Coordinates of C-alpha atoms in Angstrom, one line a residue:
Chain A
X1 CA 48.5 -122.2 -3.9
X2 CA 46.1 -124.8 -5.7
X3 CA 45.3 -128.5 -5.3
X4 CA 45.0 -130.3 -8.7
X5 CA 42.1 -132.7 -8.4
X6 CA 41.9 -135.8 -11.1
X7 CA 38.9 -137.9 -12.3
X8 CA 38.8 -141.5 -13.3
X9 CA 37.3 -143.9 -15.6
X10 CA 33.4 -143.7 -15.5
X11 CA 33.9 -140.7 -12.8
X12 CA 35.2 -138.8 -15.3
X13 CA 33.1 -139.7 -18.3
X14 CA 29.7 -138.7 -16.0
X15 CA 31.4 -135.1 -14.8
X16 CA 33.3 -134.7 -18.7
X17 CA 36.0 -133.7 -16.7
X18 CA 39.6 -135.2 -16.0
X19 CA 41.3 -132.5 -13.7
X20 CA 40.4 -129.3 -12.3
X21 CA 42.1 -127.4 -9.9
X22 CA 41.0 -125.7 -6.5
X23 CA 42.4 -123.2 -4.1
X24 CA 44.1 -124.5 -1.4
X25 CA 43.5 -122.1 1.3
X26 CA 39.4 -122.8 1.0
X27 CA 39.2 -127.2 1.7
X28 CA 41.1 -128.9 4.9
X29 CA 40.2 -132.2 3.9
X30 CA 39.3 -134.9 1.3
X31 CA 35.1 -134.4 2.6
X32 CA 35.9 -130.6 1.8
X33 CA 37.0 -130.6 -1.5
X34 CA 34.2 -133.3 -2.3
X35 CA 31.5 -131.0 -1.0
X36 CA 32.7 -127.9 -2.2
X37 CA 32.8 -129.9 -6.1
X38 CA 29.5 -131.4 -5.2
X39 CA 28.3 -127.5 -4.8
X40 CA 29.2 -126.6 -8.7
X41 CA 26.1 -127.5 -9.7
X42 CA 23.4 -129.8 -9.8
X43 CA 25.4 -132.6 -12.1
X44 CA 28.2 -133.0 -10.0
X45 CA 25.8 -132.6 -6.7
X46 CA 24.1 -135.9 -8.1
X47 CA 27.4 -138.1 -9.4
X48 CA 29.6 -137.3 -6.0
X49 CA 26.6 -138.7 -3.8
X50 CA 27.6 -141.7 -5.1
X51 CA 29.2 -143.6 -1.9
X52 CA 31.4 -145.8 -3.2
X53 CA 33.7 -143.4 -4.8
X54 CA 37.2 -143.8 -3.8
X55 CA 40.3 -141.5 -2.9
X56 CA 43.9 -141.0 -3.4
X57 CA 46.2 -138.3 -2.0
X58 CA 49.5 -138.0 -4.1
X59 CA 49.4 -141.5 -5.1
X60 CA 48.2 -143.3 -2.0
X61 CA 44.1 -144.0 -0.9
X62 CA 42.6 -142.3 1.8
X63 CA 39.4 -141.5 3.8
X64 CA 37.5 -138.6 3.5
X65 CA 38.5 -137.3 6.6
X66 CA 42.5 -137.2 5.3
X67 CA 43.5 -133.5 5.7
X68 CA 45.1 -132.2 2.1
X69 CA 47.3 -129.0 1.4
X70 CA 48.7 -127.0 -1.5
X71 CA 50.5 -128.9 -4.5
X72 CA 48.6 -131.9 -3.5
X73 CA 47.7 -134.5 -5.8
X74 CA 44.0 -135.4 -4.9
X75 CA 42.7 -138.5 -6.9
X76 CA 38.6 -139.7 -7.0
X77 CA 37.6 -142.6 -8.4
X78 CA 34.7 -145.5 -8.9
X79 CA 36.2 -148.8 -7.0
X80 CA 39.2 -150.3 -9.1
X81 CA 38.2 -153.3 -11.4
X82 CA 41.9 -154.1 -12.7
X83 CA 43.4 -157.7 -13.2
Chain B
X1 CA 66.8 -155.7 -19.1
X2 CA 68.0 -158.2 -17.0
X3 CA 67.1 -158.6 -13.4
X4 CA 69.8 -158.4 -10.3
X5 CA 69.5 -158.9 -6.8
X6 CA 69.3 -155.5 -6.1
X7 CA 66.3 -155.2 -8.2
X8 CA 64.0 -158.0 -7.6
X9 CA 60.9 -156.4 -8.6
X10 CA 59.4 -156.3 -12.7
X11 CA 56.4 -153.7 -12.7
X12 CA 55.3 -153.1 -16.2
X13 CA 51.9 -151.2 -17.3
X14 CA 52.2 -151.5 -20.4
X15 CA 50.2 -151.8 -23.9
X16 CA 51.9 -154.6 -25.4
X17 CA 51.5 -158.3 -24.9
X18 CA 54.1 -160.5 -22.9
X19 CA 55.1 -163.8 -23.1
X20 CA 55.1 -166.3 -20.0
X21 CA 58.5 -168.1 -21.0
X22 CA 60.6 -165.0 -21.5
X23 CA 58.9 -163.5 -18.1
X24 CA 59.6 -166.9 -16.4
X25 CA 63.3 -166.4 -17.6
X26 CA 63.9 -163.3 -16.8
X27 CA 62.7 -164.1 -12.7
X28 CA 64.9 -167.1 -13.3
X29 CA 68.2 -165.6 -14.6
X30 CA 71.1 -165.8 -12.6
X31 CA 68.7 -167.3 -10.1
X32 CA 69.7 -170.8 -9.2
X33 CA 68.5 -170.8 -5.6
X34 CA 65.2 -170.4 -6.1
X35 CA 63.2 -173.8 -8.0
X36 CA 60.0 -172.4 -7.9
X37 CA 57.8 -170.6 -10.1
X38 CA 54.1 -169.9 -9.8
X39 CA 52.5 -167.4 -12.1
X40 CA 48.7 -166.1 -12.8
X41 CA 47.9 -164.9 -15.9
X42 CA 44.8 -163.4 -16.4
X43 CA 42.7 -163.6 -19.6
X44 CA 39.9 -161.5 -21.5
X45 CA 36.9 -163.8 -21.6
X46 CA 34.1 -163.6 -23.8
X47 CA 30.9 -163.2 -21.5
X48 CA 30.5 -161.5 -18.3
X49 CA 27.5 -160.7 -16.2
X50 CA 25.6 -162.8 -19.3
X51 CA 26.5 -160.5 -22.2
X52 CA 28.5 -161.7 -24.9
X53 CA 32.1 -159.3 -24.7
X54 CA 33.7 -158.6 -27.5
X55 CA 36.9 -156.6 -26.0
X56 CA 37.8 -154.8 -23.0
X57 CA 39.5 -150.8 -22.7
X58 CA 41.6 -150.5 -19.9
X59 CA 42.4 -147.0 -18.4
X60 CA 44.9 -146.8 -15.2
X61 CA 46.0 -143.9 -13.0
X62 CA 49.7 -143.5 -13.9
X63 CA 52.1 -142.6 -10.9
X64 CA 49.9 -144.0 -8.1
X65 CA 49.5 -148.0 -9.9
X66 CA 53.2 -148.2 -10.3
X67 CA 53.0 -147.2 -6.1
X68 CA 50.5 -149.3 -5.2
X69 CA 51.7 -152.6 -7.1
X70 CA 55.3 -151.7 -5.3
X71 CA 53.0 -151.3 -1.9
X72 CA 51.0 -154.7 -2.7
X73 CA 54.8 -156.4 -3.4
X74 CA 56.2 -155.1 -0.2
X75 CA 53.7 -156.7 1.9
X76 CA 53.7 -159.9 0.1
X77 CA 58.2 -159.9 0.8
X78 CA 57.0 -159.3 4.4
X79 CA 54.8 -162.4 4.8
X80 CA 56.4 -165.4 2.8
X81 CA 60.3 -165.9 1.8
X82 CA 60.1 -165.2 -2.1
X83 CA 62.9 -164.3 -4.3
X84 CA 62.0 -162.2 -7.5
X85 CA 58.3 -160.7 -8.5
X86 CA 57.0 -159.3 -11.9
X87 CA 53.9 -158.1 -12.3
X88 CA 53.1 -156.8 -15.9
X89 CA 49.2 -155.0 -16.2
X90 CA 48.2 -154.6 -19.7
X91 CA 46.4 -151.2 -20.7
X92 CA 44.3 -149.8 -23.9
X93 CA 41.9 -151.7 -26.3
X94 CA 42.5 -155.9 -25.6
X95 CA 40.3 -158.4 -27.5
X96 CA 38.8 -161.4 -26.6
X97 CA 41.1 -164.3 -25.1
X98 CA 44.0 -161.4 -24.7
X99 CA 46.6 -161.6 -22.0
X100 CA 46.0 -158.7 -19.7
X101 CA 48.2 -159.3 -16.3
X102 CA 50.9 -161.3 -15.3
X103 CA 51.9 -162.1 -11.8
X104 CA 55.1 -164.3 -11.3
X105 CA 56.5 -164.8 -8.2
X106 CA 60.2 -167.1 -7.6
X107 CA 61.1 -168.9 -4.1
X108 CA 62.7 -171.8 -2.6
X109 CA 59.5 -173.0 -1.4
X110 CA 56.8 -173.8 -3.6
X111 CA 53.8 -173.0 -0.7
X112 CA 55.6 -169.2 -0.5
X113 CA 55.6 -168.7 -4.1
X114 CA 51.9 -169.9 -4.2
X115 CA 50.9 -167.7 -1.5
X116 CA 52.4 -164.5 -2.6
X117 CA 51.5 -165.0 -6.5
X118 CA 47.7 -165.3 -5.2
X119 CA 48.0 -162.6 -2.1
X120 CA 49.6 -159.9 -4.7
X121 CA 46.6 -160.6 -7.6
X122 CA 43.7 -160.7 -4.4
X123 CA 45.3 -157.2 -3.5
X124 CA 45.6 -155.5 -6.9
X125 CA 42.0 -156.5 -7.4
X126 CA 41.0 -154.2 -5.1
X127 CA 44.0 -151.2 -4.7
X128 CA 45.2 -150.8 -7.8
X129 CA 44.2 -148.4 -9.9
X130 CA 43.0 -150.0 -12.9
X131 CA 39.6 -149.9 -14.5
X132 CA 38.1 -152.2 -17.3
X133 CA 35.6 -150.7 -20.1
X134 CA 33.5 -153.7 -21.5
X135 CA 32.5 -153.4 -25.6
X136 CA 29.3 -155.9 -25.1
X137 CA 26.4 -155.9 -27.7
X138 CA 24.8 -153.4 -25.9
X139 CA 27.4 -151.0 -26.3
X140 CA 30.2 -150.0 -24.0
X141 CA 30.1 -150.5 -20.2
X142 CA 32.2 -149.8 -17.0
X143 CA 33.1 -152.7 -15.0
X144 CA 31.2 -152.8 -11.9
X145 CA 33.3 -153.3 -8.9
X146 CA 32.8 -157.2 -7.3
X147 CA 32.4 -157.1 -3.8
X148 CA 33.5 -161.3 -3.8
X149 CA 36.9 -159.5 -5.1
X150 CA 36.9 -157.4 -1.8
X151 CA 36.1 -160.6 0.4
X152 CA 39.2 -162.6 -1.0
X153 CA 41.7 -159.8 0.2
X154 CA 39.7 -159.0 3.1
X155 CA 40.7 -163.3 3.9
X156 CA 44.3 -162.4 3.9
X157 CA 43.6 -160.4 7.5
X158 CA 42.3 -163.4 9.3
Chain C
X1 CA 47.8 -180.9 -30.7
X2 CA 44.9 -179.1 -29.7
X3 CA 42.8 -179.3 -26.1
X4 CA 39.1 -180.1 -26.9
X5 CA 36.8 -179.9 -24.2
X6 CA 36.4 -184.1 -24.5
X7 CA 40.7 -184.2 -24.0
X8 CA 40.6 -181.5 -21.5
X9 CA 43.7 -182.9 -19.6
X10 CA 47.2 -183.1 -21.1
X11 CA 50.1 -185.4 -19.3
X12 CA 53.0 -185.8 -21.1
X13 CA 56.6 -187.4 -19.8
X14 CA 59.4 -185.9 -22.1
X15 CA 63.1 -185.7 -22.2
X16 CA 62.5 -182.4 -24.5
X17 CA 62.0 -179.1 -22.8
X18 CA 58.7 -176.9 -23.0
X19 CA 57.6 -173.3 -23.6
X20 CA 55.3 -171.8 -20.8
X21 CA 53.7 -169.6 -23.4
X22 CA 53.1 -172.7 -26.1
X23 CA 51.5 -174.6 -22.7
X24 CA 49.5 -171.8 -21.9
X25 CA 48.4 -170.5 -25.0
X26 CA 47.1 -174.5 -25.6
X27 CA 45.4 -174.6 -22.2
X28 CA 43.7 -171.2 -23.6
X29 CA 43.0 -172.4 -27.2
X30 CA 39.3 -172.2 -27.9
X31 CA 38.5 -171.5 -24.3
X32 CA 37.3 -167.9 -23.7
X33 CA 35.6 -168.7 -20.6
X34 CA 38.3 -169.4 -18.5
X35 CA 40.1 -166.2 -17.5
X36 CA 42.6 -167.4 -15.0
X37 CA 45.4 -169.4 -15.6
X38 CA 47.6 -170.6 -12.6
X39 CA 51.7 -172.2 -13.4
X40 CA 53.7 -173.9 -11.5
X41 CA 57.2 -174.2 -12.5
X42 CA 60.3 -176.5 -11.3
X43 CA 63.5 -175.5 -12.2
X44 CA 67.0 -177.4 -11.0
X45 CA 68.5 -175.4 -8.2
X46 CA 72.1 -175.2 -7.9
X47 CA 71.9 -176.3 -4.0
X48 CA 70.7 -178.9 -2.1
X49 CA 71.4 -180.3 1.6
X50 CA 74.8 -178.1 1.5
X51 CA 76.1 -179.5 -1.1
X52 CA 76.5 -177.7 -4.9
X53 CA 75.0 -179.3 -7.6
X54 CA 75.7 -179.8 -11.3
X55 CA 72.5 -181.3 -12.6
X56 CA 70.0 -184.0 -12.3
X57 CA 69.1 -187.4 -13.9
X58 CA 65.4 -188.2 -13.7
X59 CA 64.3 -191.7 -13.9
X60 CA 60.2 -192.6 -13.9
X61 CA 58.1 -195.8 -14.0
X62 CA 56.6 -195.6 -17.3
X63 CA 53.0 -196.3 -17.4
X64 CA 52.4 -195.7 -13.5
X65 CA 53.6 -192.1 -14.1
X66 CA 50.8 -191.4 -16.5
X67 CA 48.0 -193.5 -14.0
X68 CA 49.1 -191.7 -10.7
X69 CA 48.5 -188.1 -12.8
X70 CA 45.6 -188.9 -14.4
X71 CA 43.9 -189.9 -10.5
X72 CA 45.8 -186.7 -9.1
X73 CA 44.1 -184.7 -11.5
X74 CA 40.5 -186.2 -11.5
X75 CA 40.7 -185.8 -7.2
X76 CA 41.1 -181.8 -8.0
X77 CA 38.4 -182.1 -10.7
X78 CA 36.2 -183.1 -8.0
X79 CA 37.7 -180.3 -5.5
X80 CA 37.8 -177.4 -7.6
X81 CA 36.0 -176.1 -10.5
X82 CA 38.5 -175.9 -12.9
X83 CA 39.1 -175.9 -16.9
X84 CA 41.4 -177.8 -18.2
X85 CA 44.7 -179.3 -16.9
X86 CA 48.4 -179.7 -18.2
X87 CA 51.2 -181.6 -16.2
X88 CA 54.8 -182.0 -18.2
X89 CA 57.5 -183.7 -16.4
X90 CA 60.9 -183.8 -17.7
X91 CA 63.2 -187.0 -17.5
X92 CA 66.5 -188.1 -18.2
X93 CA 69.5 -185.7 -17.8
X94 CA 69.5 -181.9 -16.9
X95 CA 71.3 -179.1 -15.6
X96 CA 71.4 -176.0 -13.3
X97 CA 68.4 -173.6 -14.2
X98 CA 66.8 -176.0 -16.8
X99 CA 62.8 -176.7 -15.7
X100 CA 62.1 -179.6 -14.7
X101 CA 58.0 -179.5 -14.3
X102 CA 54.9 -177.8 -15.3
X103 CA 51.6 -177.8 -13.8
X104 CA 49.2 -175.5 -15.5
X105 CA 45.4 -174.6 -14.5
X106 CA 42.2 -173.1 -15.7
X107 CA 39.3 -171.8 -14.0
X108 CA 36.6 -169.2 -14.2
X109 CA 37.7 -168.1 -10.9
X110 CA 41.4 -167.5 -9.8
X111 CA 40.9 -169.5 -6.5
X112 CA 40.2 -172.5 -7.6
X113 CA 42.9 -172.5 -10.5
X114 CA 46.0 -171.4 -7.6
X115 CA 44.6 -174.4 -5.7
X116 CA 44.4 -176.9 -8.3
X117 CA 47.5 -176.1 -9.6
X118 CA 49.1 -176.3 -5.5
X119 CA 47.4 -179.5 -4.9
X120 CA 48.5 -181.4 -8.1
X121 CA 52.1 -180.1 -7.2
X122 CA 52.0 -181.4 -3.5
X123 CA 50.5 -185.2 -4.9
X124 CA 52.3 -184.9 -8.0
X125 CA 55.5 -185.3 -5.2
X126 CA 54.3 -187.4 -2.9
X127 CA 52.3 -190.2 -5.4
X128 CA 53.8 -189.5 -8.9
X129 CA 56.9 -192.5 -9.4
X130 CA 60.0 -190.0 -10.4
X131 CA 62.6 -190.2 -8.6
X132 CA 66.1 -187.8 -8.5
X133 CA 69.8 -188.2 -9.1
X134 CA 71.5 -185.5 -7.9
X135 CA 75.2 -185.0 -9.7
X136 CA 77.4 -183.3 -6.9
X137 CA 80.9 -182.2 -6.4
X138 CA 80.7 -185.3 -4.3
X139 CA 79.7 -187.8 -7.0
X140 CA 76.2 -188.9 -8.2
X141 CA 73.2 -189.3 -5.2
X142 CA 69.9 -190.7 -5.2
X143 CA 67.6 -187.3 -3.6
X144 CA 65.9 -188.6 0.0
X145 CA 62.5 -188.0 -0.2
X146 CA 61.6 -185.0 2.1
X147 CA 59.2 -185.3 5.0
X148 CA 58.0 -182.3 4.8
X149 CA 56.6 -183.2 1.1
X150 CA 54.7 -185.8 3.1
X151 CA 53.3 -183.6 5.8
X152 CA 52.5 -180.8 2.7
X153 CA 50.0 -183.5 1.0
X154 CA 48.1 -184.5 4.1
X155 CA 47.4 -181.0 4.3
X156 CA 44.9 -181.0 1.8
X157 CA 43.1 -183.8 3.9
X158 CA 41.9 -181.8 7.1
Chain D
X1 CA 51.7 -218.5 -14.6
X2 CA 53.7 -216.0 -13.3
X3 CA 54.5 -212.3 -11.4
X4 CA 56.4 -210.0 -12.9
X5 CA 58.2 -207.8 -10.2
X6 CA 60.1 -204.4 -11.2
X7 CA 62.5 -202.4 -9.0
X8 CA 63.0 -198.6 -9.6
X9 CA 65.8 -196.0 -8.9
X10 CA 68.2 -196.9 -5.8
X11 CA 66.9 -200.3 -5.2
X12 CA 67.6 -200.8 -8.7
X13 CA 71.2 -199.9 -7.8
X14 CA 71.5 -201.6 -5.1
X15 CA 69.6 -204.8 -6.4
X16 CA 71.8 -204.4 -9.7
X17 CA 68.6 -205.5 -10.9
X18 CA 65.6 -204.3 -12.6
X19 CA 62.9 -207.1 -13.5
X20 CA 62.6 -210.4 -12.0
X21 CA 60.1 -213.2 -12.6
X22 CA 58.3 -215.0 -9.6
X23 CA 56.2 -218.2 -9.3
X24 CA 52.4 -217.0 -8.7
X25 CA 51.6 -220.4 -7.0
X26 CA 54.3 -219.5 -4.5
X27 CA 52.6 -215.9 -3.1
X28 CA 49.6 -214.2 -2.1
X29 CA 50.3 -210.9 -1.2
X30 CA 53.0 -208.2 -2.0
X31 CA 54.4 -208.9 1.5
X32 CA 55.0 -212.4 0.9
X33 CA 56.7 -211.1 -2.2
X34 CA 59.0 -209.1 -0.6
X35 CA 59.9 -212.1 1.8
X36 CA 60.8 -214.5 -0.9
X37 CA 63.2 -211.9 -2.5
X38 CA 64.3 -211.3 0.9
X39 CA 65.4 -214.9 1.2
X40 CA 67.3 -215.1 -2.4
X41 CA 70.4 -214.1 -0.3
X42 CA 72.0 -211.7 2.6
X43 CA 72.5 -208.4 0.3
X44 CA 68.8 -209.1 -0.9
X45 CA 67.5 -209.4 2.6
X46 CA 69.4 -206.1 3.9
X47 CA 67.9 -204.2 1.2
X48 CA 64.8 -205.3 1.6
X49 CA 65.2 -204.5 5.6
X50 CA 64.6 -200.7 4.4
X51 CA 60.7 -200.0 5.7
X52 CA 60.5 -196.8 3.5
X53 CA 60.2 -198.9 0.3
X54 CA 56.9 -197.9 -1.7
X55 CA 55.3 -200.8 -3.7
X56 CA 52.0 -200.7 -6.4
X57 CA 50.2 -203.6 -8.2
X58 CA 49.5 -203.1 -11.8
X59 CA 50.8 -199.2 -11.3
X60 CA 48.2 -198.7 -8.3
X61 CA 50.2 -197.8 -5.2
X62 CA 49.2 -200.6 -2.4
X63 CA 50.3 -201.8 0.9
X64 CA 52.1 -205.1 1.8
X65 CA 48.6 -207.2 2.2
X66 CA 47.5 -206.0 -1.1
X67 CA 47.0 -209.8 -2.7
X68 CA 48.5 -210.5 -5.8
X69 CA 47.7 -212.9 -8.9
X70 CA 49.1 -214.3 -12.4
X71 CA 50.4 -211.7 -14.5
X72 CA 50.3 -209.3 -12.0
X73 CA 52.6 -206.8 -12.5
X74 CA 54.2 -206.0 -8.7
X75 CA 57.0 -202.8 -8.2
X76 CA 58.8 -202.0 -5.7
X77 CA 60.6 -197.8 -4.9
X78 CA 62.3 -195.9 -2.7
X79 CA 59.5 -192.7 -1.5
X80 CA 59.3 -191.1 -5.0
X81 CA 61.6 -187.6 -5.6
X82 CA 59.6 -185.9 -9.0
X83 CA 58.6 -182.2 -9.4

C-alpha cells in the first residue's frame, strides 16, 4: 500500500531524485507527504521550502490540502514554463 | 491519420518537427464548413532574459500534459463555437529558431477561432506540464516561471 | 525572396496558391527574436446563406488592393509591437476547401501578434477592394457584404 | 483634361461597363460624378440609386464631397467581399 511520488525538471535535478515511493497508511494529504519528504534530511528540508512548487494528483494539479491514498500518483514540480 | 468528426482533437508531444501546411490540412480535411484557420506557432529565440541562447531542452510529464492539453481544449469548446483543434508540443534538445508548439484551431467564425487559438496557448502556459532548459553562455539554466504568463490566463476569468 | 528587416512587410495578390510553412518559415528567416507567430487562414466553405456552393471567382482593384494593405498594416504597426507582416490574397477562380487568404504575424510577445493578425483580417474585409462570386447550384452570385464585418472593424475603434 | 472613372464587380455587371472617360471641366466632386453618370440614361440612374456603393480617388477610399481633378483616377464598388 505505497504512493509513488515523481519529481520534475529542476525539482528533480536539486533532490537527484525522479520518483520515490512512500507508505500510504503514514500521509493524508499533499502537506503530508511534503513535510514528511521535507524531514529526510537537511537537502530536501531546504529545496521543498521553496513556495512555488506545484502539485498533481494522478495527472490533475492540486492544493496542498488535497487528501491522497494508496496507488496514487502524486506529482511535484517548479511552475510549468512550456509553449 | 486523418481526422473525423468524432475525433476533433490532434494532441501530439512529440520530438519531431511539424509542418504548418500539412497541420492546417489535416484540421481542414473533409471540413468544408469551417473557413477559418488561426494558428500560433511558437519559436526558439536566441536571447532571453539578455543572454545569448543557443538551444533549449524540453522535459514534460507524460500522462498528465496529454490530460491537461485535453482539459485546456475542453474549456476552450465550451466558450467559443470551433470545429477541429491540434495542438503539437515539441520535446528534447531544439535549436535556435526551432518550431516548438503548434496551436491550430478551425471555425466558422473567424473571432472564435482567434479566441480559442490564444485562450488554449495563455492556458498551457501556465497548466501544462512542460519545462524549458536554456543552453546560454553561462551554461545551462531552468526557465524561470513568468508571472506576466499567469496574468494573461488569469484575463480569461474577467 | 527573402524578408530583410528594411522589407519587413510582404503583400502579394496571386492566382497561385501558397504553403503556410514556406510563409512562415520566410516571416522567420533571419529573425530569432520573434518567437510567436500568429496565421490566419481563409479557406472556401462549401455553404453560404443556405445555399451549397461549388467555388468562387475573386476579382480585385489592382493597385488599390496593394495601397488599402499597405495602410491596414502600418495602423497595426502603430498598435502593436509586432515583427514583420505577410498578407496573400488569392484571385480569380477556386473551389471547395482551396485557401483563399493569409495573414501572418510576428511579435516578441504572443499578444500582440493574435491581435495584429485579428485586426488586419477584420480591415482587410471591410477596406481591402475584393469582392466574391459565389458559383451555386443556383447559378453565379455576387457575395453581399455582411454587416456584421462592418460592426467587427469598428470594434477595434472603442 | 480628363477623369478616368472605373467600375468594379456587380456594377461592372450591371453597368456592362468597366472604364469610362469624363470631362474634368464638367465636375468637382465624386458626387457630381456620380450624378452625370446618373443622367447618361434610366438603367444608369437605377443603378446608381443603390446608396451602398463605395467610391476612392486615386485608390484612397473617399466620400461623395471628396473633390476631384484632371487625371484623377475616380472608382466606384459595391461594399468589398475579400478574405
Amino acid at each position: 500500500m505505497t504512493i509513488k511520488v515523481v519529481f520534475f525538471a529542476a525539482l528533480r535535478e536539486q533532490l537527484d531524485c525522479s520518483e520515490i515511493s512512500i507508505a500510504a497508511n503514514e500521509v493524508q494529504t499533499v502537506a503530508d507527504i511534503k513535510t514528511k519528504l521535507a524531514h529526510k534530511n537537511e537537502h530536501w528540508q531546504q529545496v521543498f521550502s521553496n513556495g512555488a512548487l506545484l502539485s498533481a494528483i494522478n495527472h490533475d494539479m492540486v492544493t496542498s490540502d488535497n487528501r491522497v491514498k494508496a496507488d496514487d500518483e502524486v506529482a511535484f514540480f517548479p511552475p510549468v514554463t512550456g509553449g | 491519420m486523418p481526422l473525423t468528426h468524432s475525433t476533433a482533437v490532434k494532441i501530439s508531444i512529440q520530438n519531431q518537427d511539424f509542418n504548418l501546411q500539412d497541420e492546417v490540412n489535416l484540421l481542414e480535411q473533409d471540413n468544408a464548413v469551417d473557413g477559418a484557420v488561426v494558428t500560433f506557432t511558437g519559436r526558439v529565440r536566441n536571447k532571453n532574459a539578455g543572454l545569448t541562447v543557443s538551444g533549449l531542452y524540453l522535459e514534460h510529464y507524460a500522462g498528465m500534459t496529454e490530460k491537461s492539453l485535453e482539459k485546456i481544449i475542453i474549456q476552450a469548446q465550451k466558450r467559443w463555437q470551433i470545429g477541429r483543434v491540434a495542438v503539437i508540443h515539441r520535446i528534447g534538445q531544439l535549436v535556435i529558431g526551432e518550431q516548438i508548439v503548434f496551436v491550430g484551431v478551425t471555425s466558422m467564425h473567424r473571432q472564435d477561432a482567434f479566441a480559442a487559438a490564444e485562450f488554449i496557448m495563455d492556458y498551457l502556459k501556465v497548466q501544462a506540464p512542460f519545462w524549458k532548459k536554456e543552453l546560454t553562455e553561462q551554461g545551462e539554466k531552468w526557465l524561470e516561471a513568468k508571472q506576466s504568463d499567469s496574468k494573461q490566463a488569469q484575463q480569461w476569468d474577467s
